[in-house]
Amino acid sequence: MQDIQATTQEKDNGKNIGKYSIRSMALPKISIAKQLPYLSGVDDVSMPKRYNRQYYKIQQPTKEKDLINDKEVFGSLTSNNEELYEDRKPKDLIGEDAYRSYYHTFKNIKRILEQNQFENIQNSVQTNLIQRSERLRILPCKMGLIKLKGDRNSLSIQNQKFGDKYVEVLSEGLRTLPAIQDFNFNHNRIKEQGAAQLMPLISKQARRIEFQTNLIGEKGLDSILKILPLQQCKIQILNLEDNNLGDQLIIELCKAINKNLSVETLNISKNNITNTAHQSLKQLIELNDTLLELYLRWNSIKGSGGAEIFKALQTNKNIKVLDFSYNLLGCGNVIAPALKDFIIENKFIQHLDLSANSFTKSDCEIISEALKQNHSIYGFHFRGNFGFVDSKGFLIIDSSMKNFNSTHIEQRIRGVMPHPKPYDHASRFEKVKDVCWICDNWQMATFEWIPNQSGACADEPIFIHFDYEGYEPIFLGKPVEHGHFRTHRMIPTGDIEYFYTANSIQVASQSVPIKQHIEKFRTKVSIADQVVNVLIDETNIESYPKSKPVIEDWYPNYDVLPRTQDPIYIPARRKKQKRIWTYPISIWAPKYKFDTEDLLRKCFERDWQCCKISKFVKKQEEQDQVKEILWQAYKPMRETYRFYASVNPTGDVFSMSVNPTSDFVNQCQLIDQKQLKLADVDLKFIATCSASSIDYKGNYRNPERSLVRYQMMEFLVRVSDDKYIRFNPQINIVQATKMILEQCMPHMSQFDSHKWRAERYFVEQCDDVCKKYKWVFDYVYIRNSSRKVKPGQAPFMCLDELKDICNKANLYDENFVERDVNLAFNLSTLTQIDELESDRLFQMQWIEFMEAIARIADKYSPIAIGKKEEKEWTYELRYQQPLFYKLEAFMVHLINNLVDEETKKNWKQPTISMFDEVEEDEYY
C-alpha cells in the first residue's frame, strides 16, 4: 500500500516543494480498489484533489487509442484463424504478381520447404525452381515459366544459352505444368543429357517444338522418335535445325514422320545431311500427307540426291514451302532435268528458295525457261547463282555469278509470312533485283490512264514508267471499256513514283497527286526500239502502306499471277496516212496556259487598283468611263508595254525607262511641237513615276525611274490631259483618253505575241521538232536553272542564264544582239496577275524556255539543214525561212556547242532536214 499511495510533496535539493510529482500526475482520481480485483475489501485510496489539467487533456486521447488497439489485439487472438501455407495459395505465373510471388518464395524458401514437408504439400513451380537451383548450386532463374506477359500455353527461352544444368531446373518446373504446348529452346547449348531429361516431359503434349542450334543427340531425339508414329502425337511444328544430327538420325526421323499425322512444318536445316539420306527424304515426301513446309538449307545434298528428291516433289500436292538453299545441287550437272520437270509440273509450291547451290549458267537458263511456265510460285529466291528475280517473278540470267558470301544476309524464308526485315532497295531509281512478293510484302495496285481526265492523249501507245523499275516503259496495252488504259501490277510498299509517256512525251496524270522535283534529272528510256531522253521534272506519287500478305491460309489474296508477261508494243505495219494534228496532242498542251479574258480582267483590275488616275480624275462618273475605255484597249496596251519594257530592263525587272518611253511616243506621233513637246512627255513620265513612289518605296519590282505595267495606262491618261485638255478646256478627260488611244492604236496593234505563236510556233512541224529534240531542251535547261534558286525552291532560269546560253552558243553578231534575248525572255513568260508582289515574272519555267529558244532561233535564223549550198544566203533570206526549219537547225547548233561528248555519243549529225526526207515505203 505504501508503494501505490500518492505523495503530494517532493524533495528538491533538500527542500520540499508544494507540487505533485510526475508519478502523481499520471494517476487520475479513481478508486484503485474497484480497478484492481486483488484489492477488494480495502478502503478506497483517495487521490490528490489537485492535478495538472493540461497534462490530462494530452493523455486522454492516447489512452483511448491504446484501448482501441487492445480491443483489436484481443479480437485477433480470440478469432484464432490459421494462415494459409505459401504453396497452398494460388500463384500466378504471368504478370507482376507472379514476379513478386517468385521473389517472396526465394526469400522464404526454407520455411516453405519445412511447411510442405510437415503438412505434405506439393511444391509449387516457384518452389521447385528455387529448390533445384540451390541443390545444383547455381543462380536461381525463372526459366521462362514465370513472366511478365505472354501466353500461358507457351514457353520461350531462346538465345539464353542456359546449358544442361539449367535444363535440369526447368525440368523440375515443368513437372507441375502439363498444360504448356508451345516450346522454344533455340540457341541454349542444350546437349544430349539435358535433352534426354527435357524431351519426355514435353513430347506428349507439345504442338510446337523449337530446338534450333543445340546438340540433342540420339538420346535427346529418342523421345520424339517414339511419339511421332503414335496417333495421339500433337506435334505440328518440329524445328531441329543446327543440331548436327547427321544422316543416320535423319533417316530414323524420316521413318518416324512417314507414319505421322500431325507434323506440318519440319526444319532439319544445317544437320550435315548428305546424299546418304536422300532416299529417306524421298520416301518422306511420297508417304507423308500432312507436311506443308520443309526446310533443308545449309546441308550437303548434291545433284544426284537432289534429283531424286525433286522427282518425288513433282507429284506432291501438300508441300507449299521448300527451302533448299545453300546445298550442292549444281554438283554433277544432273539436277537440271529433274528441277525443270518439278517447276513445270508442280502447281502447289508457293515459296521456293534455291539460293547458292552452285548451279552452272546452263542450269540457270533451264530454270529460267521453266519458271516462265509456272504461275504458282509467288516467292522465288535465287541469290548466289547466275541471275536475279525481277519485279514480276521472272529469273533474269546474269552473266556473272554473284558472290553469295558478300550478299548473304539472314533473309531466309519463313513460311508464307512477310519477312520482318524486308529487302532494302537502296535506290528507287535503279531497277530492283532479287524480289520476293511474299517476303517483301508486295501488294496489288491498279494504274489507269483516262483520256481527257488524266491527260489529252487518247490513242495508243501509252506507256507507264515506275521508279522501282528504273523507269523502263511498260506498255498499257489496248484500251478497255470507255477507252481507258489500265494495268494491274504487284508493287512494293511505300511511296511509288511514276509517269506516263504518250506520243513520246513525258506527262504526269492529272487525276493523281503530282510531285514537283526540285532537283530535276534525265533518264533514257527505250520505247519501241527508240531511245528517248526524258527530263523528269514532275511525277505522279502514291503511297501504299503495308497491306494484307500475299498468301493467307495458303490462298493468294491478289489476282495478279507471278511471271505474267506485260503486253508488248509492236508498231503496226499499215499504210501511211496524213496525220490529223491538233493542239491537244502537242508537246505544249499539258503545261502551257493561254491568256483568257478572265485572266486579263484580273490583271487590269490589279493595275487599276495600283495606278493613281483617281488622284487627278476626281469625278466618279469620269473615272468609270475612263476605266472602261482603258479596259477595251488593255490587251494591245499590255503587249506594247512588254515589247518596250524588254529594250532596257532594270536588272531582272522589265520596265520602260525614259528612252524606250520616248521612242513609243514618237512612234505613235504624239509629239507635234505645238500641243505636246518632248519636254512635256518627260514631265509626265516623272509625274507618273513619282505618284507611286510613296506607296511602293523600297519595292525593287517597281523601279523609281521606270514605268512598270500598271503605270502604262496612267502615263497615257496624263499625256492625254496635257495634249488635248490644256489647249482646249472644252474636252474632258474621258474624251481625251479616247482620242489618245485612237491615235496610239495603229502602232500598238503591231505587238501581238500570241499572233506569232498561233501562226509560226504552235504548228505541227514545230511540234515534231520539239518532240524530237526534247532531250536537248531538257539538257540545256537543267544545267542552266540554278543560279538564283534559293534552297528548297523549284529550279528556274533567270535572264542572265539565258544570256549565258546565247554567249556559249556563239550567237551574238550584227543581226542578233542582247536586246533580242531580253525580248525572247519577256515575251515567252506566262502572264502574271500581280507583278509587284511576285518574282514569278523573272523565273522562266521549262515550257517558257522552249518558247524562248524558238524566238531566239527565229531571230538568229540559221540556214536549214542540208540547204547551205543551194544559194547565197543573206540574212533577209535566212529570216524568211519557216520557223520549223530554223528551229531544227538551231537545235543541231545547240547540240554541237553545248552538249558534252558523253551525252551526244549516240547522236548522229543529220545531213538533211527531217522535213525533206523522202519516204521510200508507203507502209510503216
Short mmCIF file of C-alpha atoms in Angstrom, two decimals, residues 37 101 145 181 189 281-282 307 354 360 371 387 410 440 505 517 634 654 685 688 705 707 736 741 795 819 851 858 864:
data_model
loop_
_atom_site.label_atom_id
_atom_site.label_comp_id
_atom_site.label_asym_id
_atom_site.label_seq_id
_atom_site.Cartn_x
_atom_site.Cartn_y
_atom_site.Cartn_z
CA PRO A 37 -9.63 -7.10 -8.03
CA SER A 101 5.42 -14.22 -55.64
CA LEU A 145 7.92 -20.23 -66.73
CA GLN A 181 2.11 -26.87 -75.64
CA ARG A 189 23.61 -25.05 -75.53
CA LEU A 281 13.79 -37.84 -97.63
CA LYS A 282 12.23 -39.04 -100.87
CA ALA A 307 17.31 -35.06 -108.46
CA LEU A 354 17.25 -22.34 -104.34
CA THR A 360 26.03 -23.73 -113.79
CA LEU A 371 9.74 -20.66 -114.44
CA GLY A 387 20.72 -14.39 -112.33
CA GLU A 410 19.80 -13.52 -92.87
CA ASP A 440 8.79 -8.12 -99.21
CA ILE A 505 6.24 12.95 -124.44
CA HIS A 517 11.08 17.61 -108.43
CA TYR A 634 -5.86 46.87 -122.35
CA PHE A 654 11.38 44.54 -117.18
CA PHE A 685 6.94 60.48 -117.20
CA THR A 688 3.81 59.10 -113.20
CA ARG A 705 12.80 55.92 -112.73
CA LEU A 707 7.40 52.61 -115.80
CA ALA A 736 -9.00 62.99 -124.18
CA LEU A 741 -5.80 55.67 -127.53
CA PRO A 795 14.51 25.31 -110.30
CA ARG A 819 18.14 43.09 -126.73
CA GLU A 851 9.31 29.14 -126.50
CA ASP A 858 13.57 32.79 -135.30
CA ALA A 864 18.05 24.90 -142.78
#
